[in-house]
Amino acid sequence: MAGQAVRLDRGLVGLTLLAGASMSMGFIQLLAGPLENAATISVQVLAVQTTAMAAPLVITLLLLLRDGPELVALGTRLAQRPPGALLRRWRHQATRLVPAALALLPYLLASAMVSATLTKPELSSVTELQFLAGNLNPGILALTLVKTALFSGLVLWITLAQGCRAQRLQMAPTAALSRAISLSIAVVLGMDLVWVLLLDPNLSGGGI
């Protein structure tokens, strides 16, 4: 995020693909397990939509874990600059980070849908993928895009600010990074909960 343009390197894309597959399969097992039956199409659609709803948190944390140390280091340097430097740097980095976060969404959702088709191998994979993609609730998809952009911007600000704070208080960079990660998780989870409680349940929950 800092210094270099945020790029979708192979490691980050691989983690995103793995996260999407594991989340989708986990939701399918959770939903279909009590029925003691193979996952139905409805369960698959619900699992993919649930994965989409959780995607902003997962993607944001993946970016934070990868680039957190570099952002904290950047924040410590910003502490020595005039007031307003933090906001300007945040804006600059947000133009790199937010598009990168949004670009990871297709990978995560595609992985979720492909893994969902593996639960019923007797069906046509292409047909099933088309069905799953066609039944992805537009409201959920739009909400996922908005939350991903918002959460990534928030985490960027928190991490830079914690770097500045660490410099002013003469804290170790590792302590600043630990605080940035814990604070980011708390803020994002809290906002996600408030979002679900306040928004229209039909938009948040979606339909199959």
PDB file of C-alpha atoms in Angstrom, residues 1-5 70 74 77 89 93 96:
ATOM      1  CA  MET A   1       0.000   0.000   0.000  1.00  0.00           C
ATOM      2  CA  ALA A   2       2.684   2.459   0.981  1.00  0.00           C
ATOM      3  CA  GLY A   3       5.436   3.456  -1.353  1.00  0.00           C
ATOM      4  CA  GLN A   4       4.560   0.927  -4.043  1.00  0.00           C
ATOM      5  CA  ALA A   5       1.391   0.721  -6.076  1.00  0.00           C
ATOM      6  CA  GLU A  70       4.666  -0.842   5.714  1.00  0.00           C
ATOM      7  CA  LEU A  74       4.782   5.316   6.719  1.00  0.00           C
ATOM      8  CA  ARG A  77       7.313   9.269   9.078  1.00  0.00           C
ATOM      9  CA  ARG A  89      -1.220  10.730   2.391  1.00  0.00           C
ATOM     10  CA  GLN A  93      -2.937   5.735  -0.606  1.00  0.00           C
ATOM     11  CA  ARG A  96      -4.390   2.627  -4.603  1.00  0.00           C
TER      12      ARG A  96
END
